[in-house]
Amino acid sequence: MTRTTTAQDTRAERRRSKLPRIVDVPFQHVSYLPNEGAAVTDETDVATQGRDSLTIRDNRTGNEYELPIIDGTIRAGELGNIKVDDHDPGLATYDPGFVNTASCRSAITYIDGDKGILEYRGYPIEQLAEKSTYLEVAYLLVHGELPSKQQYESWQHEITYHTFVHENIKAFMEGFRYDAHPMGMLLASVGALSTFYPESSSISDAANRHMQVVRLIAKMPTLGAWAFRHAQGKPYVYPDNDLGYAANFLAMLFRMSEAKFLADERLIQALEVLFILHADHEQNCSTNAVRSVGSSEVDPYSAITGGIAALYGPLHGGANEAVLRMLRRVGSVDKVPEFIAGVKAGKERLMGFGHRVYKNYDPRAKIIKRACDDVFAVTGVNPLLKIAVELEKIALEDDYFVSRRLYPNVDFYSGLIYEALSFPPEMFTVLFAIPRTSGWLSQWLELVTDSDQKIARPKQIYTGKRGLDFVERFERWA
Ligand code: ACO
């Protein structure tokens, strides 16, 4: 940060206060009222015009500061140098939910919400969903490049080889109550894995990191399927390593007495597509949790457990369940206009519509809508689909939704597919967590190899009391 300054500042003082170079713009007091816009003096204007920088004028002191703009951001830490006096801790930003704060530099997932673009490592999601497999996409996310034939085969072999879990993990899962939420079981089991692999805490060892990445991607379907079987009181099914990633997951979910369970190829394909669509979505709540927990340099199992916990929450992983509840409440196609009128009157929200980032059709929603056809061709059409299609049709033509740029998001149709595949709503977040693991791990790898990163430790604005005298219990209660 550079600072245009008052006359009493000397270069020596600036060195002492660790302020960077002052731009050669003489400070001049200008009359400034906050609501009139941050007008700068003509001289400052001329000196800074065209630079990739931001001039800030602190009206408490009259000092002006010039902060470089890099990648469309200013470094929040540099604001800390803006002080009233030496006792002042410095200026900070207040940004609950990090709605306008970049916490990292990342080369994994690109989103342009206005244009409805989603890319993993530069590849459009539409192409990946159509032409790739989940394991290939996981490789791409983790390694940054598409695999060669040999790399792909070796990756596939590694993942398949590690699908089994220690028998004590099975015993651990069996200890849950009969009605345990599968996501709670998944959360606890992934956390427990860290005790089975204590070497995973050596996160500075690249080979060690790779081993844990493989184990986590490989074991998630096993744990997810067992959590599902547990709720149904059915025996846990061991992985079938002759099958691919999604096919093996379906077998562990649904196999009963048959020696081999081969799901319909269209269902396997639909699940692959759903897994690809959910693999990563840059700095969302659960990814931020993984990065935040991981910043303490804890092992990856514990960091991923943080992500699972975040995804468990209804504001993150639970919207597709809310869509199903809403569709059931609407009940029939002829009730759709009445329901839309209620939404427009502010009585409730059209679940599965709108997104914090996408102000256009969520590209994943388009792909899921197509996957619906494949799934329903096997399972029969979910009767709620007609209501969903009618809701979408009306909403996309209605000025209320158009003017607010509300379009279907990934959750609008995914619940319908999951329900058609016989998953109870409690499983929806588990189905999200399994593929998201490759995204979380890519982000974790990026974090632990990024020299810019520090332990996550946001500031606060303290609003509590200060300096109270403690009165002992017997005196307070007297
Ligand atoms: N139905 C009706 N109106 C809506 C909806 C909706 N689904 N979403 C937003 N609006 C309206 C708001 O009422 C507001 O209107 P106003 O300007 O008249 O007050 C305007 O659109 C902007 O809404 P915000 O809440 O400010 O938008 P924000 O970006 O903060 O919210 C969110 C995004 C939370 C996803 C919101 O659109 C929503 O609640 N959608 C329904 C829930 C949902 O589908 N969530 C899943 C998201 S995808 C995922 O997490 C994987």
Coordinates of C-alpha atoms in Angstrom, one line a residue, residues 17-422:
S17 CA 5.6 2.0 10.9
K18 CA 6.3 -0.5 8.0
L19 CA 4.2 1.5 5.6
P20 CA 5.2 1.0 2.0
R21 CA 6.4 3.7 -0.3
I22 CA 4.4 7.0 -0.3
V23 CA 3.4 8.1 -3.8
D24 CA 4.8 11.4 -4.8
V25 CA 1.5 13.2 -4.5
P26 CA 1.4 16.0 -2.1
F27 CA -1.4 15.7 0.4
Q28 CA -3.9 18.4 0.3
H29 CA -6.9 18.8 2.5
V30 CA -10.1 18.7 0.5
S31 CA -13.5 19.4 1.8
Y32 CA -15.2 16.0 1.8
L33 CA -18.6 14.8 3.0
P34 CA -19.1 11.0 3.0
N35 CA -22.3 11.1 1.0
E36 CA -20.8 13.2 -1.8
G37 CA -18.5 10.4 -2.9
A38 CA -14.8 10.1 -2.2
A39 CA -13.6 12.9 -4.3
V40 CA -9.8 13.2 -4.4
T41 CA -7.9 16.3 -5.2
D42 CA -7.1 17.1 -8.8
E43 CA -3.4 16.5 -8.1
T44 CA -4.1 13.0 -6.7
D45 CA -6.3 12.3 -9.6
V46 CA -3.7 13.1 -12.1
A47 CA -0.9 11.2 -10.3
T48 CA -3.0 8.1 -9.8
Q49 CA -5.1 8.1 -12.9
G50 CA -4.8 4.9 -15.0
R51 CA -3.0 3.0 -12.2
D52 CA -4.2 -0.3 -11.0
S53 CA -4.7 1.1 -7.5
L54 CA -7.3 2.5 -5.1
T55 CA -6.9 5.8 -3.3
I56 CA -8.5 5.9 0.1
R57 CA -8.9 9.0 2.1
D58 CA -9.2 8.6 5.8
N59 CA -11.3 11.5 6.9
R60 CA -10.4 11.0 10.6
T61 CA -6.8 12.0 9.8
G62 CA -6.9 13.6 6.4
N63 CA -4.4 11.0 5.2
E64 CA -4.7 9.4 1.8
Y65 CA -3.5 5.9 0.9
E66 CA -3.0 4.2 -2.3
L67 CA -3.6 0.5 -2.4
P68 CA -2.6 -1.7 -5.4
I69 CA -5.4 -3.5 -7.1
I70 CA -4.3 -7.0 -7.9
D71 CA -6.7 -9.5 -9.6
G72 CA -9.6 -7.1 -8.9
T73 CA -8.8 -7.2 -5.2
I74 CA -7.1 -5.1 -2.6
R75 CA -5.1 -6.8 0.2
A76 CA -7.2 -6.5 3.3
G77 CA -4.1 -6.8 5.5
E78 CA -2.9 -3.5 4.1
L79 CA -5.9 -1.7 5.4
G80 CA -4.5 -2.5 8.9
N81 CA -1.9 0.2 8.2
I82 CA -4.6 2.9 8.1
K83 CA -4.6 4.1 11.7
V84 CA -5.6 7.1 13.6
D85 CA -2.6 6.8 15.9
D86 CA -0.1 4.3 17.1
H87 CA -2.6 2.7 19.5
D88 CA -5.2 2.1 16.8
P89 CA -5.2 -1.6 15.7
G90 CA -5.8 -0.4 12.1
L91 CA -8.7 -0.4 9.7
A92 CA -10.4 -3.7 8.9
T93 CA -13.4 -4.9 6.8
Y94 CA -16.6 -6.3 8.2
D95 CA -17.9 -9.1 5.9
P96 CA -20.1 -11.7 7.6
G97 CA -20.3 -14.8 5.4
F98 CA -17.3 -13.5 3.3
V99 CA -19.7 -12.3 0.6
N100 CA -17.1 -10.0 -0.9
T101 CA -13.8 -11.3 0.4
A102 CA -11.5 -13.6 -1.5
S103 CA -9.9 -16.0 0.9
C104 CA -7.5 -17.7 -1.5
R105 CA -6.1 -17.7 -5.0
S106 CA -7.4 -20.9 -6.7
A107 CA -6.9 -22.5 -10.1
I108 CA -9.5 -25.2 -9.7
T109 CA -13.0 -24.1 -10.5
Y110 CA -14.1 -21.0 -12.5
I111 CA -17.7 -19.7 -12.2
D112 CA -19.2 -16.8 -14.1
G113 CA -22.6 -16.4 -12.4
D114 CA -23.9 -13.8 -14.9
K115 CA -23.2 -15.9 -17.9
G116 CA -24.0 -19.3 -16.3
I117 CA -20.5 -20.7 -16.8
L118 CA -18.9 -23.4 -14.7
E119 CA -15.5 -24.9 -15.5
Y120 CA -13.2 -27.3 -13.7
R121 CA -9.6 -26.6 -14.5
G122 CA -10.7 -24.7 -17.5
Y123 CA -13.0 -27.4 -19.0
P124 CA -16.7 -26.5 -19.3
I125 CA -19.0 -28.6 -17.1
E126 CA -21.2 -29.5 -20.0
Q127 CA -18.3 -31.2 -21.9
L128 CA -17.2 -33.0 -18.8
A129 CA -20.7 -34.2 -17.9
E130 CA -21.2 -35.5 -21.5
K131 CA -17.8 -37.0 -22.3
S132 CA -16.0 -37.8 -19.0
T133 CA -16.3 -40.1 -16.0
Y134 CA -16.4 -39.1 -12.4
L135 CA -12.9 -40.6 -11.7
E136 CA -11.4 -38.8 -14.7
V137 CA -12.9 -35.6 -13.4
A138 CA -11.6 -36.3 -9.9
Y139 CA -8.1 -36.8 -11.4
L140 CA -8.5 -33.6 -13.2
L141 CA -9.5 -31.7 -10.1
V142 CA -6.8 -33.2 -7.9
H143 CA -3.9 -33.1 -10.4
G144 CA -4.8 -30.1 -12.5
E145 CA -4.6 -31.9 -15.8
L146 CA -6.4 -34.7 -17.6
P147 CA -4.8 -38.1 -17.2
S148 CA -2.8 -40.0 -19.9
K149 CA -4.1 -43.5 -20.5
Q150 CA -1.5 -44.9 -18.1
Q151 CA -2.2 -42.3 -15.4
Y152 CA -5.9 -42.9 -15.7
E153 CA -5.5 -46.7 -15.4
S154 CA -3.2 -46.3 -12.4
W155 CA -5.6 -43.8 -10.7
Q156 CA -8.6 -46.1 -11.3
H157 CA -6.6 -49.1 -9.9
E158 CA -5.5 -47.1 -6.8
I159 CA -9.0 -45.9 -6.1
T160 CA -10.5 -49.3 -6.6
Y161 CA -7.9 -51.0 -4.5
H162 CA -8.6 -48.7 -1.5
T163 CA -12.4 -49.0 -1.4
F164 CA -12.4 -51.4 1.6
V165 CA -12.3 -50.0 5.1
H166 CA -10.9 -51.5 8.3
E167 CA -13.4 -53.9 10.0
N168 CA -13.3 -51.8 13.1
I169 CA -14.8 -48.9 11.0
K170 CA -17.7 -51.3 10.2
A171 CA -18.1 -52.1 13.9
F172 CA -18.0 -48.4 14.7
M173 CA -20.8 -47.7 12.2
E174 CA -22.8 -50.7 13.5
G175 CA -22.8 -48.9 16.9
F176 CA -25.0 -46.1 15.7
R177 CA -28.7 -46.1 16.7
Y178 CA -31.0 -47.8 14.2
D179 CA -32.4 -44.4 13.1
A180 CA -29.1 -42.5 12.9
H181 CA -29.0 -39.9 10.2
P182 CA -26.7 -41.3 7.4
M183 CA -25.0 -37.9 7.1
G184 CA -24.2 -38.0 10.8
M185 CA -22.8 -41.5 10.4
L186 CA -20.7 -40.4 7.4
L187 CA -19.4 -37.4 9.3
A188 CA -18.3 -39.5 12.3
S189 CA -16.8 -42.3 10.2
V190 CA -14.7 -40.0 8.1
G191 CA -13.4 -38.3 11.2
A192 CA -12.7 -41.8 12.7
L193 CA -10.6 -42.7 9.7
S194 CA -7.9 -40.3 10.8
T195 CA -7.2 -42.6 13.8
F196 CA -6.7 -45.5 11.4
Y197 CA -4.1 -43.6 9.4
P198 CA -2.1 -41.6 12.0
E199 CA 0.6 -41.0 9.4
S200 CA -1.9 -38.8 7.5
S201 CA -0.9 -35.9 9.8
S202 CA 2.4 -35.6 7.9
I203 CA 0.8 -33.2 5.5
S204 CA 4.1 -31.8 4.2
D205 CA 5.0 -35.2 2.6
A206 CA 3.5 -35.2 -1.0
A207 CA 3.4 -39.0 -1.3
N208 CA 1.6 -39.2 2.0
R209 CA -0.9 -36.6 0.9
H210 CA -1.6 -38.5 -2.3
M211 CA -2.2 -41.7 -0.3
Q212 CA -4.9 -40.0 1.8
V213 CA -6.5 -38.4 -1.2
V214 CA -6.8 -41.8 -2.8
R215 CA -8.1 -43.4 0.3
L216 CA -10.7 -40.7 0.9
I217 CA -12.1 -40.7 -2.7
A218 CA -12.1 -44.6 -2.6
K219 CA -13.8 -45.1 0.8
M220 CA -16.5 -42.4 0.6
P221 CA -19.0 -44.6 -1.4
T222 CA -18.4 -47.5 1.0
L223 CA -19.1 -45.4 4.0
G224 CA -22.1 -43.6 2.4
A225 CA -23.6 -46.9 1.2
W226 CA -23.2 -48.5 4.7
A227 CA -24.8 -45.5 6.3
F228 CA -27.8 -46.1 4.0
R229 CA -27.9 -49.8 4.7
H230 CA -27.7 -49.1 8.4
A231 CA -30.9 -47.0 8.4
Q232 CA -32.6 -49.9 6.5
G233 CA -31.5 -52.5 9.0
K234 CA -29.8 -54.4 6.1
P235 CA -26.4 -56.0 6.2
Y236 CA -23.5 -53.9 4.9
V237 CA -22.3 -54.9 1.5
Y238 CA -18.6 -55.0 0.8
P239 CA -17.2 -53.2 -2.3
D240 CA -17.2 -55.1 -5.6
N241 CA -13.9 -54.2 -7.2
D242 CA -14.8 -55.6 -10.6
L243 CA -17.2 -52.6 -10.9
G244 CA -16.6 -48.9 -11.7
Y245 CA -17.0 -46.2 -9.1
A246 CA -20.7 -45.4 -9.5
A247 CA -21.7 -49.0 -10.3
N248 CA -19.9 -50.3 -7.2
F249 CA -21.7 -47.7 -5.1
L250 CA -25.1 -48.7 -6.5
A251 CA -24.2 -52.4 -5.8
M252 CA -23.2 -51.6 -2.2
L253 CA -26.5 -49.7 -1.8
F254 CA -28.9 -52.2 -3.3
R255 CA -27.4 -55.7 -3.5
M256 CA -29.3 -58.3 -1.5
S257 CA -28.8 -62.0 -2.1
E258 CA -27.6 -61.9 -5.7
A259 CA -23.9 -62.9 -6.2
K260 CA -23.4 -59.9 -8.4
F261 CA -25.4 -56.7 -8.6
L262 CA -25.3 -55.0 -11.9
A263 CA -27.3 -51.8 -12.0
D264 CA -28.9 -50.6 -15.2
E265 CA -26.3 -48.9 -17.3
R266 CA -28.5 -45.7 -17.7
L267 CA -28.6 -45.4 -13.9
I268 CA -24.9 -45.8 -13.6
Q269 CA -24.4 -43.2 -16.3
A270 CA -26.9 -40.8 -14.6
L271 CA -25.1 -41.2 -11.3
E272 CA -21.7 -40.5 -12.9
V273 CA -23.1 -37.3 -14.3
L274 CA -24.6 -36.2 -11.0
F275 CA -21.2 -37.0 -9.3
I276 CA -19.4 -34.9 -12.0
L277 CA -21.8 -32.0 -11.5
H278 CA -21.3 -32.0 -7.7
A279 CA -17.5 -32.5 -7.7
D280 CA -16.6 -28.9 -6.9
H281 CA -18.0 -25.4 -6.8
E282 CA -15.2 -23.2 -5.6
Q283 CA -15.4 -21.4 -2.3
N284 CA -18.8 -22.5 -1.1
C285 CA -19.6 -23.0 2.6
S286 CA -18.2 -26.6 2.9
T287 CA -15.1 -25.9 0.9
N288 CA -14.4 -22.9 3.0
A289 CA -14.9 -25.1 6.1
V290 CA -12.3 -27.6 4.7
R291 CA -9.9 -24.9 4.0
S292 CA -10.5 -23.2 7.3
V293 CA -10.0 -26.5 9.3
G294 CA -7.2 -27.6 7.1
S295 CA -5.3 -24.3 7.7
S296 CA -4.5 -25.5 11.2
E297 CA -2.4 -28.2 9.4
V298 CA -4.6 -31.0 10.7
D299 CA -4.8 -34.3 8.8
P300 CA -7.1 -34.4 5.7
Y301 CA -9.7 -36.7 7.3
S302 CA -10.4 -34.2 10.0
A303 CA -10.4 -31.3 7.4
I304 CA -12.9 -33.2 5.2
T305 CA -15.0 -34.0 8.2
G306 CA -15.3 -30.2 8.6
G307 CA -16.6 -30.0 5.0
I308 CA -19.2 -32.8 5.6
A309 CA -20.4 -31.0 8.7
A310 CA -21.0 -27.8 6.8
L311 CA -22.7 -29.7 4.0
Y312 CA -25.0 -31.3 6.5
G313 CA -26.7 -27.9 7.2
P314 CA -30.1 -27.2 5.4
L315 CA -28.8 -24.0 3.8
H316 CA -26.1 -25.8 2.0
G317 CA -26.9 -29.4 1.1
G318 CA -30.5 -29.6 2.0
A319 CA -32.3 -27.5 -0.7
N320 CA -33.2 -30.4 -2.9
E321 CA -35.1 -32.0 -0.1
A322 CA -37.0 -28.7 0.4
V323 CA -37.9 -28.8 -3.3
L324 CA -39.5 -32.2 -2.9
R325 CA -41.5 -31.0 0.1
M326 CA -42.6 -27.9 -1.9
L327 CA -43.7 -30.0 -4.9
R328 CA -45.7 -32.3 -2.7
R329 CA -47.4 -29.4 -1.1
V330 CA -48.3 -27.9 -4.5
G331 CA -49.8 -31.3 -5.2
S332 CA -51.0 -30.9 -8.8
V333 CA -50.3 -28.9 -12.0
D334 CA -53.5 -26.9 -11.7
K335 CA -52.4 -25.5 -8.3
V336 CA -49.2 -24.1 -9.8
P337 CA -50.5 -20.6 -10.6
E338 CA -51.9 -20.2 -7.1
F339 CA -48.6 -21.3 -5.6
I340 CA -46.6 -18.9 -7.8
A341 CA -49.0 -16.1 -6.8
G342 CA -48.1 -16.9 -3.1
V343 CA -44.4 -16.8 -3.9
K344 CA -44.7 -13.4 -5.6
A345 CA -46.7 -12.1 -2.6
G346 CA -43.7 -13.0 -0.5
K347 CA -45.4 -15.9 1.4
E348 CA -42.6 -18.3 0.6
R349 CA -39.8 -19.0 -1.8
L350 CA -39.8 -21.1 -4.9
M351 CA -37.2 -23.6 -3.7
G352 CA -34.6 -24.7 -6.2
F353 CA -34.7 -21.3 -7.8
G354 CA -32.2 -18.5 -7.4
H355 CA -28.5 -18.7 -6.5
R356 CA -26.0 -16.4 -4.7
V357 CA -23.6 -16.7 -7.6
Y358 CA -25.7 -17.7 -10.7
K359 CA -27.8 -14.9 -12.0
N360 CA -28.6 -17.0 -15.0
Y361 CA -29.6 -20.6 -15.6
D362 CA -27.3 -22.8 -13.3
P363 CA -25.5 -24.8 -16.0
R364 CA -25.8 -27.9 -13.7
A365 CA -29.6 -27.6 -13.7
K366 CA -29.8 -27.9 -17.5
I367 CA -27.7 -31.1 -17.4
I368 CA -29.6 -32.6 -14.5
K369 CA -32.9 -32.0 -16.3
R370 CA -31.6 -34.1 -19.2
A371 CA -30.4 -36.8 -16.8
C372 CA -34.0 -37.0 -15.4
D373 CA -35.1 -38.5 -18.7
D374 CA -32.5 -41.3 -18.5
V375 CA -33.4 -42.1 -15.0
F376 CA -37.2 -42.0 -15.4
A377 CA -36.9 -44.2 -18.5
V378 CA -35.7 -46.9 -16.0
T379 CA -37.6 -46.1 -12.9
G380 CA -40.8 -44.6 -14.3
V381 CA -41.6 -40.9 -14.2
N382 CA -41.7 -39.3 -10.8
P383 CA -45.2 -37.8 -10.7
L384 CA -43.8 -34.6 -9.2
L385 CA -41.9 -34.0 -12.4
K386 CA -44.9 -32.5 -14.2
I387 CA -45.4 -30.0 -11.4
A388 CA -41.7 -29.1 -11.5
V389 CA -41.8 -28.6 -15.2
E390 CA -44.9 -26.4 -15.0
L391 CA -43.4 -24.3 -12.2
E392 CA -40.3 -23.8 -14.2
K393 CA -42.2 -22.8 -17.3
I394 CA -44.3 -20.2 -15.5
A395 CA -41.5 -18.8 -13.5
L396 CA -39.2 -18.4 -16.5
E397 CA -41.9 -16.3 -18.2
D398 CA -42.9 -14.3 -15.1
D399 CA -41.5 -10.8 -14.6
Y400 CA -41.1 -11.4 -10.8
F401 CA -38.5 -14.1 -11.5
V402 CA -37.1 -12.6 -14.7
S403 CA -36.4 -9.2 -13.2
R404 CA -34.7 -10.7 -10.1
R405 CA -32.7 -13.1 -12.4
L406 CA -34.1 -16.2 -10.6
Y407 CA -33.4 -19.4 -12.5
P408 CA -33.5 -23.1 -11.6
N409 CA -30.5 -24.1 -9.6
V410 CA -28.8 -27.6 -9.3
D411 CA -31.3 -28.6 -6.6
F412 CA -34.5 -28.0 -8.6
Y413 CA -34.3 -31.4 -10.3
S414 CA -31.7 -33.4 -8.4
G415 CA -34.2 -34.4 -5.6
L416 CA -36.6 -35.9 -8.2
I417 CA -33.8 -38.1 -9.5
Y418 CA -32.7 -39.2 -6.1
E419 CA -36.2 -40.0 -5.1
A420 CA -36.7 -42.0 -8.3
L421 CA -33.6 -44.0 -7.4
S422 CA -35.3 -44.9 -4.1

